[in-house]
Every structure is written in C-alpha cells, then in structure tokens.
Coordinates of C-alpha atoms in Angstrom, one line a residue:
M100 CA -7.7 -13.5 -23.3
T101 CA -11.3 -12.5 -23.5
A102 CA -11.3 -8.7 -23.3
Q103 CA -13.3 -5.7 -24.3
T104 CA -11.8 -3.8 -27.2
V105 CA -10.7 -0.2 -26.4
Q106 CA -11.0 1.8 -29.5
Q107 CA -10.8 5.4 -30.5
G108 CA -12.5 5.5 -33.9
D109 CA -11.3 2.3 -35.6
L110 CA -8.1 1.9 -33.7
V111 CA -7.3 -1.0 -31.4
T112 CA -4.8 -0.9 -28.6
V113 CA -2.6 -4.0 -28.1
I114 CA -0.3 -4.3 -25.1
G115 CA 2.2 -6.9 -24.0
L116 CA 4.3 -6.8 -20.8
E117 CA 7.8 -7.8 -19.7
V118 CA 7.6 -7.8 -15.9
H119 CA 10.9 -7.9 -14.0
V120 CA 10.6 -9.4 -10.5
Q121 CA 13.5 -9.3 -8.0
L122 CA 13.5 -12.6 -6.2
E123 CA 13.8 -12.6 -2.5
T124 CA 17.1 -14.4 -1.8
D125 CA 19.9 -13.6 0.7
T126 CA 22.6 -13.5 -1.9
K127 CA 22.9 -12.6 -5.6
I128 CA 22.3 -15.0 -8.4
F129 CA 25.9 -15.8 -9.4
C130 CA 27.9 -14.7 -6.4
G131 CA 27.8 -14.6 -2.6
C132 CA 27.2 -10.8 -2.3
A133 CA 24.3 -9.8 -0.1
T134 CA 21.1 -8.6 -1.8
E135 CA 20.0 -6.5 1.2
Q136 CA 19.6 -2.8 0.4
T137 CA 22.1 -0.4 1.8
D138 CA 22.5 3.4 1.7
E139 CA 26.2 3.1 0.9
P140 CA 26.7 2.8 -2.9
N141 CA 28.9 0.1 -4.4
E142 CA 29.2 -1.7 -1.1
N143 CA 27.7 -5.2 -1.8
V144 CA 30.0 -6.0 -4.8
C145 CA 32.7 -8.4 -5.7
P146 CA 34.7 -9.4 -8.8
V147 CA 31.8 -11.5 -10.1
C148 CA 29.1 -8.9 -10.0
L149 CA 31.5 -6.2 -11.2
G150 CA 32.4 -8.4 -14.2
L151 CA 36.2 -8.3 -13.5
P152 CA 38.4 -10.6 -15.7
G153 CA 38.7 -14.2 -14.5
A154 CA 35.7 -14.1 -12.2
L155 CA 33.4 -17.0 -12.7
P156 CA 29.6 -17.2 -11.9
V157 CA 28.1 -19.9 -9.6
L158 CA 24.3 -20.3 -9.8
N159 CA 22.2 -19.6 -6.6
E160 CA 20.0 -22.6 -5.8
A161 CA 17.5 -20.5 -4.0
A162 CA 16.9 -18.4 -7.1
V163 CA 16.2 -21.5 -9.1
E164 CA 13.8 -22.8 -6.4
A165 CA 11.9 -19.4 -6.5
A166 CA 11.7 -19.6 -10.3
V167 CA 10.2 -23.1 -10.2
K168 CA 7.6 -21.9 -7.7
I169 CA 6.6 -19.1 -10.0
G170 CA 6.4 -21.6 -12.9
K171 CA 4.0 -23.8 -10.9
A172 CA 1.9 -20.9 -9.8
I173 CA 1.4 -19.7 -13.5
D174 CA 0.8 -23.3 -14.6
A175 CA 3.8 -23.2 -16.9
D176 CA 5.8 -25.9 -18.6
I177 CA 9.1 -26.4 -16.7
P178 CA 11.6 -28.3 -18.9
E179 CA 13.9 -30.9 -17.4
E180 CA 16.9 -29.0 -18.8
T181 CA 17.4 -25.3 -19.5
R182 CA 20.5 -23.2 -20.0
F183 CA 21.8 -19.6 -19.8
H184 CA 22.9 -17.2 -22.5
R185 CA 24.8 -13.9 -22.8
K186 CA 22.8 -10.9 -24.0
N187 CA 25.2 -8.4 -25.3
Y188 CA 24.7 -4.7 -25.0
Y189 CA 26.5 -1.7 -23.6
Y190 CA 24.9 0.4 -20.9
P191 CA 26.6 2.1 -17.9
D192 CA 24.8 -0.1 -15.3
L193 CA 25.9 -3.3 -16.9
P194 CA 29.6 -3.7 -15.9
K195 CA 30.3 -6.8 -18.1
N196 CA 28.8 -5.3 -21.2
F197 CA 26.6 -8.4 -21.3
Q198 CA 23.8 -9.8 -19.2
I199 CA 23.6 -13.5 -18.2
T200 CA 20.0 -14.4 -19.0
Q201 CA 18.1 -17.2 -20.8
Y202 CA 17.2 -17.0 -24.4
D203 CA 15.5 -19.9 -26.3
E204 CA 15.4 -22.4 -23.4
P205 CA 13.7 -20.5 -20.5
I206 CA 13.0 -22.2 -17.2
C207 CA 9.2 -21.6 -17.6
A208 CA 7.1 -21.4 -20.8
D209 CA 3.5 -21.4 -21.9
G210 CA 1.9 -20.3 -18.6
E211 CA -1.2 -18.3 -17.8
L212 CA -2.7 -16.2 -15.1
E213 CA -6.4 -15.5 -14.5
V214 CA -7.4 -12.0 -13.4
A215 CA -10.6 -10.1 -12.6
V216 CA -11.3 -7.0 -14.7
E217 CA -14.5 -5.1 -14.0
G218 CA -16.0 -8.2 -12.4
E219 CA -15.1 -10.5 -15.3
R220 CA -12.5 -13.3 -15.0
R221 CA -10.0 -13.3 -17.9
T222 CA -7.0 -15.4 -18.7
V223 CA -3.7 -13.8 -19.7
A224 CA -1.2 -16.0 -21.6
I225 CA 2.4 -15.9 -20.3
E226 CA 4.7 -16.8 -23.1
R227 CA 7.8 -17.4 -20.9
A228 CA 9.5 -16.6 -17.6
H229 CA 13.2 -16.8 -17.3
L230 CA 16.0 -16.2 -14.8
E231 CA 18.6 -13.5 -15.3
E232 CA 20.8 -11.0 -13.4
D233 CA 19.7 -7.5 -12.6
P234 CA 21.8 -4.6 -13.8
G235 CA 23.0 -1.9 -11.4
S236 CA 21.1 1.3 -10.9
L237 CA 21.5 4.8 -12.2
Q238 CA 20.9 8.0 -10.3
H239 CA 20.4 11.0 -12.6
V240 CA 21.5 14.2 -10.9
G241 CA 20.7 17.8 -11.6
G242 CA 18.4 19.3 -14.3
G243 CA 15.3 18.1 -12.5
G244 CA 16.6 14.5 -12.2
G245 CA 15.2 13.4 -15.6
I246 CA 17.0 11.0 -17.8
D247 CA 16.9 13.5 -20.7
S248 CA 17.8 16.6 -18.6
A249 CA 20.3 15.5 -15.9
E250 CA 23.6 17.2 -15.6
Y251 CA 25.4 13.9 -14.8
T252 CA 24.6 10.3 -13.8
L253 CA 25.9 8.2 -10.9
V254 CA 26.1 4.4 -11.1
D255 CA 25.5 2.0 -8.1
Y256 CA 26.4 -1.6 -8.6
N257 CA 24.9 -2.9 -5.4
R258 CA 21.9 -4.1 -7.3
A259 CA 24.0 -5.7 -10.1
G260 CA 23.6 -9.5 -10.0
T261 CA 20.4 -9.5 -7.9
P262 CA 18.3 -12.5 -9.0
L263 CA 15.6 -11.4 -11.5
M264 CA 12.7 -13.3 -13.0
E265 CA 11.4 -11.8 -16.3
I266 CA 7.8 -12.7 -17.0
V267 CA 6.8 -12.1 -20.6
T268 CA 3.1 -12.0 -21.5
A269 CA 1.4 -12.4 -24.8
P270 CA 0.0 -9.2 -26.3
D271 CA -3.3 -9.9 -24.6
F272 CA -4.2 -6.6 -23.1
R273 CA -6.5 -4.1 -24.8
S274 CA -6.4 -1.3 -22.2
P275 CA -4.2 0.2 -19.5
A276 CA -6.8 -0.8 -16.9
E277 CA -6.4 -4.5 -17.8
V278 CA -2.6 -4.1 -17.3
R279 CA -3.1 -2.7 -13.8
A280 CA -5.5 -5.6 -12.8
F281 CA -3.0 -8.1 -14.1
L282 CA -0.1 -6.6 -12.2
A283 CA -2.1 -6.5 -8.9
E284 CA -3.0 -10.2 -9.3
L285 CA 0.6 -11.1 -10.2
E286 CA 2.0 -9.3 -7.2
E287 CA -0.5 -11.1 -4.9
V288 CA 0.6 -14.5 -6.3
L289 CA 4.3 -13.6 -5.9
E290 CA 3.8 -12.5 -2.3
Y291 CA 1.9 -15.7 -1.4
L292 CA 4.8 -17.7 -2.8
G293 CA 7.2 -15.9 -0.5
V294 CA 9.6 -15.1 -3.4
F295 CA 9.1 -11.4 -3.6
D296 CA 9.1 -8.3 -1.2
A297 CA 6.8 -5.6 -2.5
E298 CA 8.2 -3.1 0.0
R299 CA 11.7 -3.4 -1.5
D300 CA 12.6 -0.5 -3.7
G301 CA 12.6 -1.5 -7.4
S302 CA 11.4 -5.0 -6.7
L303 CA 8.8 -4.9 -9.5
R304 CA 9.7 -3.1 -12.8
I305 CA 7.6 -3.2 -16.0
D306 CA 8.5 -2.7 -19.6
A307 CA 5.4 -2.4 -21.7
N308 CA 5.1 -2.8 -25.5
L309 CA 2.2 -0.9 -27.0
S310 CA 0.9 -0.9 -30.5
I311 CA -2.1 0.8 -32.2
I312 CA -3.6 -1.3 -34.9
P313 CA -6.3 -0.1 -37.4
E314 CA -9.3 -2.4 -37.0
E315 CA -9.4 -3.1 -40.7
E316 CA -6.0 -4.8 -40.6
I317 CA -7.3 -7.4 -38.2
D318 CA -8.4 -10.7 -39.7
G319 CA -12.0 -11.5 -38.8
D320 CA -14.4 -9.8 -36.4
D321 CA -12.7 -10.7 -33.1
T322 CA -10.4 -7.9 -32.1
D323 CA -9.2 -10.0 -29.1
E324 CA -7.4 -12.3 -31.5
I325 CA -4.7 -10.2 -33.2
G326 CA -2.9 -12.0 -36.0
M327 CA 0.9 -12.0 -36.2
D328 CA 0.8 -10.2 -39.6
A329 CA -1.0 -7.2 -38.0
L330 CA 1.3 -7.2 -35.0
E331 CA 4.5 -7.3 -37.1
A332 CA 3.2 -4.6 -39.4
A333 CA 2.5 -2.2 -36.5
N334 CA 5.2 0.0 -35.1
R335 CA 5.7 -1.0 -31.5
T336 CA 6.8 1.4 -28.7
E337 CA 8.4 0.0 -25.6
V338 CA 7.8 2.1 -22.4
K339 CA 10.4 1.7 -19.6
N340 CA 10.9 2.9 -16.1
I341 CA 7.5 1.8 -14.8
S342 CA 7.5 0.6 -11.2
S343 CA 4.0 0.3 -10.0
H344 CA 0.4 -0.8 -11.0
K345 CA -0.8 2.8 -10.9
G346 CA 2.3 4.0 -12.8
A347 CA 1.7 1.3 -15.5
E348 CA -1.9 2.4 -16.0
K349 CA -0.9 6.1 -16.2
A350 CA 2.1 5.6 -18.5
L351 CA 0.2 3.4 -20.9
A352 CA -2.8 5.7 -21.0
Y353 CA -0.5 8.6 -21.9
E354 CA 1.3 6.5 -24.6
E355 CA -2.0 5.1 -26.0
T356 CA -3.4 8.7 -26.4
R357 CA -0.1 9.9 -27.9
Q358 CA 0.0 7.2 -30.5
K359 CA -3.7 7.5 -31.4
N360 CA -3.4 11.2 -31.8
A361 CA -0.4 10.8 -34.1
I362 CA -2.1 8.3 -36.3
Q363 CA -5.3 10.3 -36.6
R364 CA -3.2 13.3 -37.7
G365 CA -1.5 11.3 -40.3
R366 CA 1.9 11.1 -38.5
A367 CA 4.0 8.0 -38.3
V368 CA 4.6 6.3 -35.0
E369 CA 8.3 5.5 -34.6
Q370 CA 9.4 2.1 -33.4
E371 CA 11.4 3.2 -30.3
T372 CA 12.0 2.8 -26.6
R373 CA 10.5 5.6 -24.5
H374 CA 11.1 6.5 -20.8
W375 CA 8.2 7.1 -18.5
D376 CA 8.8 10.3 -16.6
E377 CA 6.5 9.9 -13.6
S378 CA 7.1 13.4 -12.3
R379 CA 5.9 15.0 -15.5
G380 CA 3.4 12.3 -16.4
I381 CA 4.8 11.9 -20.0
T382 CA 6.9 9.4 -22.0
V383 CA 10.1 10.7 -23.6
S384 CA 12.1 9.2 -26.4
M385 CA 15.3 7.3 -25.3
R386 CA 16.5 5.5 -28.4
S387 CA 15.4 3.5 -31.4
K388 CA 14.1 0.1 -30.3
E389 CA 16.6 -2.8 -30.6
E390 CA 15.7 -6.0 -32.4
E391 CA 16.6 -9.4 -31.2
K392 CA 19.6 -9.7 -33.5
D393 CA 21.1 -6.6 -32.0
Y394 CA 21.8 -8.5 -28.7
R395 CA 23.9 -11.2 -30.3
Y396 CA 22.8 -14.0 -28.0
F397 CA 25.1 -16.9 -27.4
E398 CA 25.4 -19.6 -24.8
E399 CA 27.1 -18.8 -21.5
A400 CA 30.1 -21.0 -21.5
D401 CA 30.9 -20.5 -17.8
L402 CA 27.6 -22.1 -16.7
P403 CA 26.6 -25.7 -17.4
P404 CA 23.1 -26.7 -18.5
L405 CA 20.6 -26.5 -15.5
R406 CA 18.6 -29.7 -14.8
V407 CA 15.7 -29.5 -12.5
S408 CA 14.1 -32.8 -13.2
G409 CA 13.1 -34.7 -10.1
W410 CA 14.0 -31.7 -7.9
K411 CA 11.2 -29.6 -9.3
D412 CA 8.6 -32.2 -8.1
E413 CA 9.8 -31.7 -4.5
I414 CA 9.1 -28.0 -4.6
S415 CA 5.7 -27.2 -3.3
I416 CA 3.6 -24.0 -3.4
P417 CA 0.9 -22.8 -1.0
E418 CA -2.8 -22.2 -1.8
L419 CA -2.8 -19.2 -4.2
P420 CA -5.0 -16.1 -3.8
S421 CA -7.7 -17.0 -6.4
A422 CA -8.2 -20.5 -4.9
R423 CA -8.3 -19.0 -1.4
R424 CA -10.9 -16.4 -2.4
E425 CA -13.1 -19.1 -3.7
R426 CA -12.7 -21.2 -0.6
F427 CA -13.4 -18.3 1.7
Q428 CA -16.7 -17.7 -0.1
A429 CA -17.7 -21.4 0.0
E430 CA -16.4 -22.2 3.5
Y431 CA -17.2 -19.0 5.4
G432 CA -20.1 -17.7 3.4
L433 CA -18.3 -14.4 2.6
S434 CA -19.1 -12.0 -0.2
E435 CA -16.7 -11.8 -3.2
E436 CA -15.7 -8.3 -2.0
A437 CA -15.0 -9.5 1.6
A438 CA -13.1 -12.5 0.3
S439 CA -10.9 -10.3 -1.9
K440 CA -10.0 -8.0 1.0
L441 CA -9.2 -10.9 3.2
T442 CA -6.9 -12.6 0.7
S443 CA -5.1 -9.4 -0.4
T444 CA -2.0 -10.7 1.3
K445 CA -1.1 -14.1 2.8
Q446 CA -0.6 -12.5 6.2
V447 CA -4.1 -11.1 6.2
A448 CA -5.7 -14.3 5.0
D449 CA -3.8 -16.4 7.6
F450 CA -4.9 -14.0 10.4
Y451 CA -8.5 -14.1 9.3
E452 CA -8.5 -17.9 9.4
D453 CA -7.0 -17.8 12.9
V454 CA -9.8 -15.5 14.1
A455 CA -12.6 -17.2 12.2
G456 CA -11.5 -20.5 13.8
E457 CA -12.3 -19.1 17.2
F458 CA -15.2 -16.7 16.6
D459 CA -18.1 -16.2 14.2
P460 CA -16.7 -16.0 10.6
D461 CA -18.8 -12.9 9.8
L462 CA -17.7 -11.1 13.0
A463 CA -14.1 -12.1 12.2
A464 CA -14.5 -10.7 8.6
T465 CA -15.9 -7.4 9.9
W466 CA -13.0 -7.0 12.3
V467 CA -10.2 -8.0 9.9
A468 CA -11.4 -6.7 6.6
D469 CA -13.2 -3.5 7.7
N470 CA -12.0 -2.4 11.1
L471 CA -8.4 -3.6 11.3
L472 CA -7.4 -3.1 7.6
G473 CA -9.3 0.2 7.5
E474 CA -7.4 1.6 10.5
L475 CA -4.1 0.3 9.2
N476 CA -4.7 1.9 5.8
Y477 CA -5.6 5.2 7.4
R478 CA -2.2 5.1 9.1
D479 CA -0.4 4.0 6.0
M480 CA 0.5 0.7 7.8
E481 CA 0.5 -2.9 6.7
I482 CA -0.6 -6.0 8.8
T483 CA 3.1 -6.9 8.8
D484 CA 3.8 -3.8 10.9
I485 CA 1.8 -5.3 13.8
A486 CA 2.8 -8.9 13.2
G487 CA 3.9 -9.3 16.9
R488 CA 0.6 -8.0 18.2
L489 CA -2.0 -10.0 16.3
E490 CA -2.9 -11.9 19.5
E491 CA -3.9 -8.6 21.0
V492 CA -6.3 -8.0 18.1
S493 CA -7.7 -11.4 18.6
R494 CA -8.3 -10.6 22.3
L495 CA -10.2 -7.4 21.2
V496 CA -12.4 -9.5 19.0
E497 CA -13.0 -11.8 21.9
L498 CA -14.1 -8.9 24.1
V499 CA -16.7 -8.0 21.5
A500 CA -17.8 -11.6 20.9
E501 CA -18.2 -12.2 24.7
D502 CA -20.2 -9.0 25.0
E503 CA -17.8 -7.4 27.4
I504 CA -17.4 -4.2 25.4
T505 CA -19.5 -2.5 22.7
A506 CA -18.4 -2.9 19.1
K507 CA -18.4 0.9 18.8
N508 CA -16.0 1.4 21.7
A509 CA -13.9 -1.5 20.6
R510 CA -13.4 0.1 17.2
E511 CA -13.3 3.8 17.9
T512 CA -11.4 3.8 21.2
V513 CA -9.6 0.5 21.9
L514 CA -8.4 -0.4 18.4
R515 CA -7.2 3.1 17.7
S516 CA -5.4 3.4 21.0
M517 CA -3.8 0.0 20.4
L518 CA -2.4 1.2 17.0
D519 CA -1.5 4.8 18.1
D520 CA -0.2 4.2 21.7
G521 CA 0.8 0.5 21.7
A522 CA -1.3 -0.4 24.7
A523 CA -3.0 -3.8 25.2
P524 CA -6.9 -4.0 24.9
D525 CA -7.6 -5.0 28.4
E526 CA -5.5 -2.2 29.7
I527 CA -7.3 0.4 27.6
V528 CA -10.7 -1.0 28.6
E529 CA -9.8 -0.6 32.3
Q530 CA -8.3 2.8 31.9
E531 CA -11.2 4.2 29.9
G532 CA -13.9 2.5 31.9
L533 CA -15.3 0.9 28.8
G534 CA -16.5 -2.4 30.3
K535 CA -20.2 -2.9 29.5
T536 CA -22.6 -1.5 32.0
G537 CA -24.6 -4.0 34.0
E538 CA -28.3 -4.5 33.1
D539 CA -29.6 -2.9 36.2
E540 CA -27.5 0.3 35.6
V541 CA -28.7 0.5 32.0
Q542 CA -32.3 0.1 33.0
Q543 CA -31.8 2.9 35.6
A544 CA -30.3 5.1 32.9
V545 CA -33.3 4.4 30.6
V546 CA -35.7 5.4 33.3
E547 CA -33.8 8.6 34.1
A548 CA -33.6 9.6 30.4
I549 CA -37.3 9.2 30.0
D550 CA -38.1 11.2 33.1
E551 CA -35.6 14.0 32.2
N552 CA -36.8 14.4 28.6
P553 CA -40.6 14.7 28.5
D554 CA -40.6 16.6 25.2
A555 CA -38.8 13.8 23.4
V556 CA -41.2 11.3 25.0
D557 CA -44.2 13.3 23.7
D558 CA -42.7 13.4 20.2
Y559 CA -42.2 9.7 20.2
E560 CA -45.7 9.0 21.5
S561 CA -47.0 11.3 18.8
G562 CA -45.5 9.1 16.1
D563 CA -42.0 10.7 15.6
D564 CA -40.0 7.5 15.7
G565 CA -36.8 9.4 15.3
A566 CA -37.2 10.8 18.8
I567 CA -36.1 7.5 20.2
N568 CA -32.6 8.1 18.8
F569 CA -32.3 11.2 21.0
L570 CA -33.2 9.2 24.0
V571 CA -30.7 6.5 23.1
G572 CA -28.0 9.2 23.0
Q573 CA -29.0 10.3 26.5
V574 CA -28.7 6.8 27.9
M575 CA -25.4 6.3 26.2
Q576 CA -24.1 9.5 27.7
K577 CA -25.2 8.4 31.2
T578 CA -23.5 5.0 30.8
G579 CA -20.3 6.5 29.3
G580 CA -20.9 4.8 26.0
S581 CA -20.5 1.4 27.6
A582 CA -24.1 0.2 26.9
D583 CA -25.1 -1.5 23.7
P584 CA -27.1 1.0 21.5
G585 CA -29.3 -1.8 20.2
D586 CA -30.1 -3.1 23.6
V587 CA -30.8 0.5 24.8
N588 CA -33.2 1.1 21.9
Q589 CA -35.2 -2.0 22.8
L590 CA -35.3 -1.1 26.5
L591 CA -36.6 2.4 25.8
R592 CA -39.3 1.1 23.4
A593 CA -40.4 -1.5 26.1
E594 CA -40.5 1.2 28.8
L595 CA -42.5 3.6 26.6
E596 CA -45.2 1.0 25.7

C-alpha cells in the first residue's frame, strides 16, 4: 500500500485488521436456526448451535455463495477445494469450547481493495478471508456496564452460529484515518454485493493489531514496506470491541498515542489483547495475547472438504462502487464528489440512474445527491426508508424539469412535506398553491413592485445593483413564491431599462 508515514519523532505506526462481517442469510451457517434478531434471549437456538453432544453441523449453501461473491469483489484467489478446522479456546459465549473456522485453507486468499485516502487512491492487500461461525454475545451488567467493572455477565446464544466472514488485511495501514477509509469502502462493497446489512446490530466488528516500530529498525528508506523481522520484533497489541468506522479511528488513535508515549518514556509495550471502552474513550487490558499454537487447530471431522470448482464460475457480482463512480463521471459528466455521493449505496445509485434516464443528469444529481440525501440525513433517514415512494420523488423532479414549480418551493416546501407528512407532490402543490404563476401575472407583479417602491428604483438607477434583490423579493411575495426568481430578475431589469 502506498501510504504516508505517520510518525511521532522516529516512530512508525503499523496496523493490520481482522474484519468480522456477518453474512446476510436466513439461517445460521451450520444449522436451520433463524438469524433474525429478536429481543428474547436464547430463542433462536438448537442442539447444533448450542454445541450439545451428538449434534452434527450441515453447511449453509447461501453462506458459501456470499463468501465467493466477497472473494470475487476483492479479486482474491478462490481455490477449488477448501476445508474447515476447529479453533479451540474457552470463552463463555462459545458453547462448544471450540469454533468451526478455516485455518490454512481459506476460501479466499491474496486479495486486495483500492481505497481513497485524502484524494489519493491506495491498494490494501488482503491476506485471506475465511468462513466461520459467530460466537454468542455477552451483556455486562452493573458497574457501568464495562467489561472490567461489571457485577455479572449474561450470555445470549441467539447469535451463536451466525455465518461470519473474517477478512484479514496485511499490516498496510500507517494511520487510524487510513483504517477508517478502508472500512467505509469495504462496507460499500459488501452492501453492493447484497451479503451484508449495515443496520443490523453487530454486523461489522473489527479487531485491530497495532505496533509501533522505531524507524531505524526498518530496512531501507521506504517505511511503507515493513520487513517481517521488524514486525516480529515489535510487541503487537490487539484491540477488540470495535464496531464502527468512527470507533475504529478513535480506538486506534488512542492506542497509537498510548504506545508512543510509553516508548518515549522508556516503558515496555506489552503484547496483549485490549478492549475498546467506547463510553470512556480508552482501551483497557483484557489478557495476554494468544499465539497461534494456543488455539490447537485441527481439521473439523464432521464436515467434508468444500469444493466450489465450477459452481463459483456461475456466481456473478454486480458493478462495484469504484467502477460505478468512474462510470458516473465519464457517462454523466459528474464531479468526483457528486459521483461519490451518488454511489454511496446501491439503492442511491440505482435511483439516480432511473432519474437521470428521464431528466437532465445534472438536475438529477442535484436532486438526489444534494436535496434528497440532504433532507434524509437531516431526519436521520436512509433512502431505504422511502423505498416505496421513490416514484413520488421522481414526479417532484419532473415538476421542476417541466417548469411547473420553482426549485426553491420544490425543495423547501414540497420535498419536506413529503418526508414529514407523507403527502404526494401534486397534492402538496395544489394545497399550497405552489403552481408557477402565469407570465402575465408575473409581469403585473413586476410593474406593481416598481410603482410601489420608488426608493429602491432610485437606488438601482443610481448604480446600487443590490437594490434589484429587494424588488425581486417584493415580486416573489406578490406571487406567493410561485414565480422563478431568475425570471423575475430579468423582467425587472428589462422594465427598468
């Protein structure tokens, strides 16, 4: 990855990620229990996901299909045969005392993802992406709810067995800001693939490994290329409990500062696992960091090898965000900023193309990227919240394009009423009397405004061009805001010549 080095003195930050993505399937990865979230704890469970003796796993085909789609999206190698292993460790939310995962034969390897950081495109190497089952979830109760201060902990196994894709990057990041940009791009890709629901609680969880390496221990002058000797010599801290882009940036910024301060004060940085306490904005020590040998991996005897040869070629993926951004700029003449907004989700991009297919692409971009998304964001809404009403938004754009209503009234009155009250655009236009005033009525209002405001006319004729704005306001008031301000400005200037 080509990246700018972030240093404090002669210290270089090195970050690698393990991103856990819950796959959007109807049932769990090894049983038929539903994956839908429920308020009732331990409801969607069975002998398989509870790890009861004699229960045997059966692989979910939809989870494999989602994994192949992810592999294709990150340009990874997808082997013809892969297999599952048992990862052994004890934790309260892991009922079997082992996790079914993939070890040295993952379903995806050697991929990459291109991201934009401060206007520069960079490529992050993805070492592997593998399928596994999600553990249950813990609820820490009392003592502020922190993992290190709770009075007791409750376990909910509803999540146990949910299909999970763990995406492991190379240590290519040199700052928390780069991590945030990568996570945003990755989430867009997953959403386009239809394998991930960002609104689902806990659907994206990040474990981050952060090391601080003295620059003199790096071979050569390029601090982007960190040698294995330097990485292995540095004590690595793993930060867990990160669940958002912003949270990742904040957690790693804290951990980066903590480690650099320790090193500069001559203190050792322990190799450990730390927990990100979002409420306090700090990381706290959980345990010493495990090594690979501690997990005692061995093959899962209850699952045969997985072969996807032939089948994987039949699995297609849609146009991805980066390709769609480039096409929008080339095909519709959009700026990079507008194209980024309009491809932020597949639903937004699809709707823009529908509108741009009927009306001027620039007008469509203004209405979708600026007006619609701006009003939705103000209300903490997503375009999916109005999925059944997008034809009404198209009708509103049509009213503006056909010059039947002013853009100002369409934006400030009609669109806002549509979102707040649920009314249709034509209904609002009729109720509020927002249809554009006829040319004769506008001309009459122009004449009246000039006759009634001689002082403003004198100021304009004396060279005060700003006086015309006052007269425009008078005309708009007389027409109830239904005239076009640009047309009114031209009519006033023509009348005053």
